[in-house]
PDB file of C-alpha atoms in Angstrom:
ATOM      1  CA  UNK A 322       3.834  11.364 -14.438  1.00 84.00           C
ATOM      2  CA  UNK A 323       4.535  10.328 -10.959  1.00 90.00           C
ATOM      3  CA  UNK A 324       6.566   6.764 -10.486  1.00 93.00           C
ATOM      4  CA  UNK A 325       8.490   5.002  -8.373  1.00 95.00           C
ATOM      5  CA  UNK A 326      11.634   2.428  -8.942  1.00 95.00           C
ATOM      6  CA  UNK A 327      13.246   0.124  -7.070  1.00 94.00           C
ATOM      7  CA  UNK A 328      16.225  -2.347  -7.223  1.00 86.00           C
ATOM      8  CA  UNK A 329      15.104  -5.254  -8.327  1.00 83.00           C
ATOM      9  CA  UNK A 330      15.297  -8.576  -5.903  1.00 84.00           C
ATOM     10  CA  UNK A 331      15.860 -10.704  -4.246  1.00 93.00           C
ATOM     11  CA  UNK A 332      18.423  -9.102  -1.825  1.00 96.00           C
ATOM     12  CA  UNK A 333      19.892 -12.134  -0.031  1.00 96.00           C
ATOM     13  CA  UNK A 334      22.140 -11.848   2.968  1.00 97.00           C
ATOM     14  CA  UNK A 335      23.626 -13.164   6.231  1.00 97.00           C
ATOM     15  CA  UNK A 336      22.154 -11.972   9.466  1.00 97.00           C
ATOM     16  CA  UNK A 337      24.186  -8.790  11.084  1.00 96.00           C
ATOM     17  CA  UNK A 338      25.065  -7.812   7.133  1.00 97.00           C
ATOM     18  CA  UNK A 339      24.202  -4.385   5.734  1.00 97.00           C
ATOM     19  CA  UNK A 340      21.327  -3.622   3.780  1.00 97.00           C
ATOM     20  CA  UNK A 341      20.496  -1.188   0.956  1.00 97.00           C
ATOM     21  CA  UNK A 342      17.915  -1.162  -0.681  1.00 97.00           C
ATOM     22  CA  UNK A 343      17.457   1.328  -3.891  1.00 97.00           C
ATOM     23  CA  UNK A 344      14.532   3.474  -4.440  1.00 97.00           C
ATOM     24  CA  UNK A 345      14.002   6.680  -6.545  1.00 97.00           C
ATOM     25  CA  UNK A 346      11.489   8.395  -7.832  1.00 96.00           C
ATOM     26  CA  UNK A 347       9.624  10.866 -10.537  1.00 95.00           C
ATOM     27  CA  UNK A 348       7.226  13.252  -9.346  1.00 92.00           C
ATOM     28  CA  UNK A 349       6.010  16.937  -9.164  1.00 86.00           C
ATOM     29  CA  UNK A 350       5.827  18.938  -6.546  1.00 83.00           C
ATOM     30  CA  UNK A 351       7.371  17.428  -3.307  1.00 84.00           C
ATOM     31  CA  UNK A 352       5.511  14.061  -2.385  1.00 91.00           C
ATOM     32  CA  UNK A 353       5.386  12.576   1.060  1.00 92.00           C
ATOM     33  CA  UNK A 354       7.970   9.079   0.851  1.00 95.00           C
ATOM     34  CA  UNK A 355       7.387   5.823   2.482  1.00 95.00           C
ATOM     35  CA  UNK A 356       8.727   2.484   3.305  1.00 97.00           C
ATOM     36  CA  UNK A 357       5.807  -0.102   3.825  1.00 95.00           C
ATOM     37  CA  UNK A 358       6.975  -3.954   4.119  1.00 95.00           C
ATOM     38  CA  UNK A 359       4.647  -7.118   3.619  1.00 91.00           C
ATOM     39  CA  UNK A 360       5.448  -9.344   5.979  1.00 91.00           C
ATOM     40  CA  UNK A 361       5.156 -13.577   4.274  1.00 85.00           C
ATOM     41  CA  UNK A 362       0.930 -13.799   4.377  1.00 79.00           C
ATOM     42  CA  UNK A 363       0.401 -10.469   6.181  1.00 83.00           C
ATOM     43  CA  UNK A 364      -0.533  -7.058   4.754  1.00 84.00           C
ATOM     44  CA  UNK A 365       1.267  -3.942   4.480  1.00 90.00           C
ATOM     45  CA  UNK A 366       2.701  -1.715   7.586  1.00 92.00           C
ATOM     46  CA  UNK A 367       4.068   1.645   7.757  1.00 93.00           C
ATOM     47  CA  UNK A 368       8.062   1.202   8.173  1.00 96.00           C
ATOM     48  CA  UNK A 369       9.153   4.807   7.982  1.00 96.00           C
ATOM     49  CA  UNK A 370       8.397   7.752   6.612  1.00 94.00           C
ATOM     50  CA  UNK A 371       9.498  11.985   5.269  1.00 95.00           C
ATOM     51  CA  UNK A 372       7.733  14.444   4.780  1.00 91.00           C
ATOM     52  CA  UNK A 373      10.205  16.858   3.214  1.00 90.00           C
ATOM     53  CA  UNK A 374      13.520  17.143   1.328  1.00 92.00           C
ATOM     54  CA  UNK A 375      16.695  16.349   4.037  1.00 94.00           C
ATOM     55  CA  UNK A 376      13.730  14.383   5.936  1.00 95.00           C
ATOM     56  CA  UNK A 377      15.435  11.054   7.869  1.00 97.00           C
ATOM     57  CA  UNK A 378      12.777   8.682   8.395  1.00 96.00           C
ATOM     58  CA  UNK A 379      13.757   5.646  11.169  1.00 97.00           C
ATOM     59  CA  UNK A 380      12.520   2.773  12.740  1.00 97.00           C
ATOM     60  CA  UNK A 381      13.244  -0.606  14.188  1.00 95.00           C
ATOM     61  CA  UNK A 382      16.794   0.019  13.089  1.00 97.00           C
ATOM     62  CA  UNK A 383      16.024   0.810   9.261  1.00 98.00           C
ATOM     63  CA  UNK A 384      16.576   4.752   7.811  1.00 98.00           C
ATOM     64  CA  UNK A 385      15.686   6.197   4.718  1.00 98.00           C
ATOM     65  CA  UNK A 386      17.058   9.909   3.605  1.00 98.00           C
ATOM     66  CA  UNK A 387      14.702  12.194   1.270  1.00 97.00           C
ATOM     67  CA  UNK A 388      17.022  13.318  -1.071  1.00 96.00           C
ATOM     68  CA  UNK A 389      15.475  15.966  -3.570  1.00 93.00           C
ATOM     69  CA  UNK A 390      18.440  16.297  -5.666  1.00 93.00           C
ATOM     70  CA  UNK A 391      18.906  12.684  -6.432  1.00 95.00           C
ATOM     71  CA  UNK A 392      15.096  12.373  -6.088  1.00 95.00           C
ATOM     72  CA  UNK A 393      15.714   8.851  -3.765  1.00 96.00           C
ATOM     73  CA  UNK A 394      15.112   7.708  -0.535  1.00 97.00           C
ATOM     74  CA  UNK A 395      16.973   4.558  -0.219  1.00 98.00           C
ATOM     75  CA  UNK A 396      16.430   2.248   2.672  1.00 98.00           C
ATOM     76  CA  UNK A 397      19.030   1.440   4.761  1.00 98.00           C
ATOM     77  CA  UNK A 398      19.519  -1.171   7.758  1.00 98.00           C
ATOM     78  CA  UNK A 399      23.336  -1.536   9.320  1.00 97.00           C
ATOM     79  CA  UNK A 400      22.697  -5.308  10.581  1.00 96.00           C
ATOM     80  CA  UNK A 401      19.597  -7.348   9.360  1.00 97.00           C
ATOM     81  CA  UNK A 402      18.104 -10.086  11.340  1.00 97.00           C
ATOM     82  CA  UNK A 403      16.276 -13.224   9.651  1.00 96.00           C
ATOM     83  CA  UNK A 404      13.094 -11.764  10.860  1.00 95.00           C
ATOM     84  CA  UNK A 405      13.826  -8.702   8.268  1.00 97.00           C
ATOM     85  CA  UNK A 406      13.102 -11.404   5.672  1.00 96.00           C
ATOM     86  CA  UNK A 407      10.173  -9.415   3.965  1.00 96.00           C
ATOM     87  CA  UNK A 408       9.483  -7.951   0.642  1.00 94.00           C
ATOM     88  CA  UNK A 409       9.652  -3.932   1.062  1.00 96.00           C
ATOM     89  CA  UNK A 410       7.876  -1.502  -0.702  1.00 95.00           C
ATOM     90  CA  UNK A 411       9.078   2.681  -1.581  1.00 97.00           C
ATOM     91  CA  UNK A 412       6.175   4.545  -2.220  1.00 96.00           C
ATOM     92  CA  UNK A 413       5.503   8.291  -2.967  1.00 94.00           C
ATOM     93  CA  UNK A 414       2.036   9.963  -1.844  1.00 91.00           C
ATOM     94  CA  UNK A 415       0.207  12.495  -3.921  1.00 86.00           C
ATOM     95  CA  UNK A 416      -2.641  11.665  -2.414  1.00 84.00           C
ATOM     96  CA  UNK A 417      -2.850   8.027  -3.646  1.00 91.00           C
ATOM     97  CA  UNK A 418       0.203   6.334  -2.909  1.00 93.00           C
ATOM     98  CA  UNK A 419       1.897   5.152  -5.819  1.00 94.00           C
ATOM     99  CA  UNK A 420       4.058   1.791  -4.783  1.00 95.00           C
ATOM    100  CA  UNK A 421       7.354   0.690  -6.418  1.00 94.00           C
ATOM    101  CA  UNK A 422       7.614  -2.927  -7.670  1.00 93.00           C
ATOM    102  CA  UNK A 423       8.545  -4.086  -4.352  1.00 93.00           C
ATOM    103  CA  UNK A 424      11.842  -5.773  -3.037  1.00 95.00           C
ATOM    104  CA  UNK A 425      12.019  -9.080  -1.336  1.00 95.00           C
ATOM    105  CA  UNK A 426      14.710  -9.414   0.933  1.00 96.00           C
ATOM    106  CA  UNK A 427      16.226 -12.640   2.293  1.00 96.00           C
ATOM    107  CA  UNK A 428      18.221 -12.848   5.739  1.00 97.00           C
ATOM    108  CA  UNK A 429      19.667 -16.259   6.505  1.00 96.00           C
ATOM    109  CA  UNK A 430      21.239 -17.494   9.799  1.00 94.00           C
TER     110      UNK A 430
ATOM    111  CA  UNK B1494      -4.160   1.152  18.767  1.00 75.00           C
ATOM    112  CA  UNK B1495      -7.019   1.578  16.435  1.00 79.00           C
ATOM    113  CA  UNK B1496      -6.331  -0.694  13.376  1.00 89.00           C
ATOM    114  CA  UNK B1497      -8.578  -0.681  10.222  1.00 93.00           C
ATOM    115  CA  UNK B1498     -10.060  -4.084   9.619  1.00 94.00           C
ATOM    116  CA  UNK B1499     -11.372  -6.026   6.734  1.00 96.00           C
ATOM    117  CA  UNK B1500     -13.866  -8.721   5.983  1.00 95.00           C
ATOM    118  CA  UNK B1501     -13.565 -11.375   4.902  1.00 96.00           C
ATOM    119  CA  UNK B1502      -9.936 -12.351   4.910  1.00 94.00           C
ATOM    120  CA  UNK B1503     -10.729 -14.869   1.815  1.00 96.00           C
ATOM    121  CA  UNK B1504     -13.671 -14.662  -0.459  1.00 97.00           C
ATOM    122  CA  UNK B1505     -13.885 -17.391  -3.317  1.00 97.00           C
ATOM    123  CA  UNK B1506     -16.182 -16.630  -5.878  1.00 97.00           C
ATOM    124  CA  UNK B1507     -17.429 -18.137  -9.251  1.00 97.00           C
ATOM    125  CA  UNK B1508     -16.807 -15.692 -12.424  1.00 97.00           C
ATOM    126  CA  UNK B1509     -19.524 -13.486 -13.416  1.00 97.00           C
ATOM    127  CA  UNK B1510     -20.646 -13.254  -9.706  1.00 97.00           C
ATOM    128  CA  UNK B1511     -21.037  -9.948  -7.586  1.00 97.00           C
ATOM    129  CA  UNK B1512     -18.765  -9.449  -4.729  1.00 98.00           C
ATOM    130  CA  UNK B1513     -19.050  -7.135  -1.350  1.00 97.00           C
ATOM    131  CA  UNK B1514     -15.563  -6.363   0.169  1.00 97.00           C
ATOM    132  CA  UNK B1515     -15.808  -4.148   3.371  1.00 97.00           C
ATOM    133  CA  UNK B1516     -13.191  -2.395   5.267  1.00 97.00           C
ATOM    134  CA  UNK B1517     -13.935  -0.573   8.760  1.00 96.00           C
ATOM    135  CA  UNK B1518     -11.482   2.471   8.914  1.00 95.00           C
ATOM    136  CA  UNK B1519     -10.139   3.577  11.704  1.00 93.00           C
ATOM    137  CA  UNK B1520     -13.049   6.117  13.126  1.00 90.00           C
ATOM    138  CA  UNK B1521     -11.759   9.491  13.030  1.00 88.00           C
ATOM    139  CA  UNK B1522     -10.053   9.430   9.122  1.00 92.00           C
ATOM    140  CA  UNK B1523     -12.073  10.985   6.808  1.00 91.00           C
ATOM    141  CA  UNK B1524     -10.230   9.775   3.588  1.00 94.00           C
ATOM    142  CA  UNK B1525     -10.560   5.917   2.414  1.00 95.00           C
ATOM    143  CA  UNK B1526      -9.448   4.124  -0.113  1.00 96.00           C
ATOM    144  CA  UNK B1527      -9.073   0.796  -1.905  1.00 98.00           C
ATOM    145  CA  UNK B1528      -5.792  -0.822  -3.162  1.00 97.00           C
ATOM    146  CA  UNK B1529      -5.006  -4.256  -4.635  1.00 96.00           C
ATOM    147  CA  UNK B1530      -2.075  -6.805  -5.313  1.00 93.00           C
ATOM    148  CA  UNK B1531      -2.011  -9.476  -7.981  1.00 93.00           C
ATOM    149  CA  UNK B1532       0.168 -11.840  -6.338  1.00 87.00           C
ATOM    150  CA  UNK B1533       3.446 -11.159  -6.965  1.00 82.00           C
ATOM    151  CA  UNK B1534       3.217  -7.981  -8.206  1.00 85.00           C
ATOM    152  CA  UNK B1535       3.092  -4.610  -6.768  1.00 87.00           C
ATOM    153  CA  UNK B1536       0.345  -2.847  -4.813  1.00 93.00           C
ATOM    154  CA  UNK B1537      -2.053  -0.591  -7.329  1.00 95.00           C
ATOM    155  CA  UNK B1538      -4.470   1.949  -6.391  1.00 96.00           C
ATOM    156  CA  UNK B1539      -8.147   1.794  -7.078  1.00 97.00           C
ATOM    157  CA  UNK B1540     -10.271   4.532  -5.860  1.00 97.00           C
ATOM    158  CA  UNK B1541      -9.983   7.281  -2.997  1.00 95.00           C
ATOM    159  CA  UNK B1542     -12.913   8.387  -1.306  1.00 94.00           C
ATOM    160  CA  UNK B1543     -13.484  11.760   0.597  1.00 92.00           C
ATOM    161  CA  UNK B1544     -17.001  13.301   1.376  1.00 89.00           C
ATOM    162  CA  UNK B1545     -19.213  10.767   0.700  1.00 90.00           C
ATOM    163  CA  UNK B1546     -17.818  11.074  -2.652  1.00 93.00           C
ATOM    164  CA  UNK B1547     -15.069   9.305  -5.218  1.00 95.00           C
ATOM    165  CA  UNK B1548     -12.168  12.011  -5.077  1.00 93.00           C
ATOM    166  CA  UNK B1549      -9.953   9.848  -7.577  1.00 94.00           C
ATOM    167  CA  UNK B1550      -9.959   6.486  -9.659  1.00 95.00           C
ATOM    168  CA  UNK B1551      -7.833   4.838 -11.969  1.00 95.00           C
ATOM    169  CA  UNK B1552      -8.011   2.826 -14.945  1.00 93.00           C
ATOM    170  CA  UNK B1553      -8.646  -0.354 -13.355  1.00 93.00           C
ATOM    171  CA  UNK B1554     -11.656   0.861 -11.741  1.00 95.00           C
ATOM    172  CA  UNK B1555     -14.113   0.431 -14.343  1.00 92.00           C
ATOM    173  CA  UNK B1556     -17.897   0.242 -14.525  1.00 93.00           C
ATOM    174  CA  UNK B1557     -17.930  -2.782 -12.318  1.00 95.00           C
ATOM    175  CA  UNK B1558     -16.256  -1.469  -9.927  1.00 97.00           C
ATOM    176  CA  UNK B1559     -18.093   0.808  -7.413  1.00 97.00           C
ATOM    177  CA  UNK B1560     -17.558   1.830  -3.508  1.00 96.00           C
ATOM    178  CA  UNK B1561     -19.615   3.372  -0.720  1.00 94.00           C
ATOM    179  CA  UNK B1562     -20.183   4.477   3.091  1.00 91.00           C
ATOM    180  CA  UNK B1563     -23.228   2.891   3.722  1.00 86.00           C
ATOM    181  CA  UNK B1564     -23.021   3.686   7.319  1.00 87.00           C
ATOM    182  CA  UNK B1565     -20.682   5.445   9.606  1.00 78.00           C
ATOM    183  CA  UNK B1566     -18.078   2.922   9.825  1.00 87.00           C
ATOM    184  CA  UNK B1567     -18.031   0.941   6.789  1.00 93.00           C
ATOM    185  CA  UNK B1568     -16.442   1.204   3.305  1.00 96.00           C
ATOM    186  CA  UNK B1569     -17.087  -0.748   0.854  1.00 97.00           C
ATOM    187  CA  UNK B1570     -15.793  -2.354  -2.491  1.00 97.00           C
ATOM    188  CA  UNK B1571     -18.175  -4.068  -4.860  1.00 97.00           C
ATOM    189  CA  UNK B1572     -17.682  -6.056  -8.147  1.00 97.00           C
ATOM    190  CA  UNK B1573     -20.225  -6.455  -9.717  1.00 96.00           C
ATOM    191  CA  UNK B1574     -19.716  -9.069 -12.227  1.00 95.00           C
ATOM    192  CA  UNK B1575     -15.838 -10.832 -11.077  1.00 96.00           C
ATOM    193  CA  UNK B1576     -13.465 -12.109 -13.730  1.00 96.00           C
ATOM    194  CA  UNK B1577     -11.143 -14.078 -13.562  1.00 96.00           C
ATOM    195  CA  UNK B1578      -8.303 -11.559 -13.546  1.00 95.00           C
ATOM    196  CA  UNK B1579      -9.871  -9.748 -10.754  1.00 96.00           C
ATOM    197  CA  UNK B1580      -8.256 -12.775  -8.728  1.00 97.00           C
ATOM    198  CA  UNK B1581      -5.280 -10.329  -6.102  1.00 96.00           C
ATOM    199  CA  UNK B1582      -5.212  -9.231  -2.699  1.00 95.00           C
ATOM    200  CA  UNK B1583      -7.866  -6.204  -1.880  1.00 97.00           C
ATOM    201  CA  UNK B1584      -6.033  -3.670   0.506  1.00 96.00           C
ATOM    202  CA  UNK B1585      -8.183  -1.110   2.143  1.00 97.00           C
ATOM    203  CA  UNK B1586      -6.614   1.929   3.867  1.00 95.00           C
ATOM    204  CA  UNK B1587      -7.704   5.342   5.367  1.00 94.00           C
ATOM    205  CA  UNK B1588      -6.388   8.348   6.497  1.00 93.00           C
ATOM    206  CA  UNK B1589      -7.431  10.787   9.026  1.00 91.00           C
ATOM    207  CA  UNK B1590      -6.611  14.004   7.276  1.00 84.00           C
ATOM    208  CA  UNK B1591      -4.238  15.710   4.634  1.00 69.00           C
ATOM    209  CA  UNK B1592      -1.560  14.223   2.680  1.00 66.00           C
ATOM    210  CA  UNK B1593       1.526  14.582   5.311  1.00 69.00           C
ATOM    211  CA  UNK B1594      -0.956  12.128   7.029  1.00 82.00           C
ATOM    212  CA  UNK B1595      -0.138   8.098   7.234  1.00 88.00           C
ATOM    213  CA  UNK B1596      -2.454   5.702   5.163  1.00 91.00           C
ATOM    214  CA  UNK B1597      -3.076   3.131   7.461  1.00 92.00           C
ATOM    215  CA  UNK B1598      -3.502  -1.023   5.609  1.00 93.00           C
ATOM    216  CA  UNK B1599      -5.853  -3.331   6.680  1.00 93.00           C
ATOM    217  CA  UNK B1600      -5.003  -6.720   6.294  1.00 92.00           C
ATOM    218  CA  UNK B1601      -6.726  -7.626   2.893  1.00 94.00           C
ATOM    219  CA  UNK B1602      -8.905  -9.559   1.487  1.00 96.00           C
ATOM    220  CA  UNK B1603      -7.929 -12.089  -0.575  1.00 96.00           C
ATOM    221  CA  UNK B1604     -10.186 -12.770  -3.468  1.00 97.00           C
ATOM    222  CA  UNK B1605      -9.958 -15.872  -5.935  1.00 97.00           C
ATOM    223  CA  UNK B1606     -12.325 -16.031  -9.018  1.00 97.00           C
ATOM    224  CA  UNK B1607     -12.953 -19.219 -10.224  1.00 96.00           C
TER     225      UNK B1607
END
């Protein structure tokens, strides 16, 4: 069936360090992938997204690459702020989106 | 930018009690659905709803469960006798057409069962 892993955290780092965060997944056909992150108290918000294989989704600084033949789409940020300090979620869509575990990451001054 | 919105942000309920979530989606999506989070753990889907209809549901959504469009804007999740472990976070999302299409969160609702 279709399924979704990711690293396990925490992820804790300094501020301006780089971040990767590990997410693959099991699925037919060729599922839309998404980054959503939960925000302390808050609920969930798009981060990025792709469509396709070779696909480079990217915002506020963050990237993720849709790569078929290693079926992941890792997220990626080159210098974190403490206000990246979040728990982030890979999910694939097959109409319901099925959510990995989720990651929380840590940025300290 | 349209948002979809849900009501009540906390809901604290005695077991064995019914419970009304809503969720306005944003107005021109046609697809809705409910999600939820035991704290800590990862978001699960519940139900998806297209056409006045329940296009999918999963395990959790049992016989208690049950959803509906009562009106043009609202969607709703009832439980209709609450246990203890229905105690998470209620997400409700929507999206406005086919599956390269975001699914936009509302906020949640936070239910605790007593």
């Amino acid at each position: 069936g279709n399924s979704v892993t990711q690293m396990e955290g925490p992820v804790t780092l300094s501020e301006e360090a780089f971040l990767t965060i590990n997410c693959t997944y099991t699925a037919t056909g060729y599922p839309s992938l998404f980054w959503y992150v939960q925000y302390p108290g808050e609920g969930l918000q798009l981060l990025l997204k792709a469509t396709k294989a070779d696909d480079k989704g990217s915002n506020k600084g963050f990237e993720a690459t849709y790569r078929k033949e290693t079926t992941s789409f890792h997220l990626e940020k080159g210098s974190v702020q403490v206000s990246d300090s979040a728990v982030y979620f890979c999910a694939l869509d097959t109409d319901k989106l099925i959510f990995g575990t989720g990651t929380r990451l840590q940025v300290f001054p | 930018e349209p948002e979809v919105t849900q009501t009540p942000s906390h809901q604290v309920t005695q077991m064995g009690q019914e419970v009304i979530l809503r969720c306005v989606p944003i107005s021109n999506h046609l697809y809705f659905y409910w999600y939820r989070q035991i704290l800590g753990q990862k978001v699960e889907f519940l139900v998806s709803f297209y056409n006045n209809e329940i296009s999918e549901k999963s395990e959790i959504f049992d016989d208690q469960f049950s959803v509906e469009r009562p009106d043009g804007s609202n969607f709703t999740l009832k439980i209709r006798s609450t246990k203890l472990e229905d105690s998470a976070m209620y997400f409700c999302a929507s999206r406005e057409t086919g599956l390269t299409d975001t699914q936009y969160f509302g906020p949640g609702t936070r239910l605790t069962v007593l």
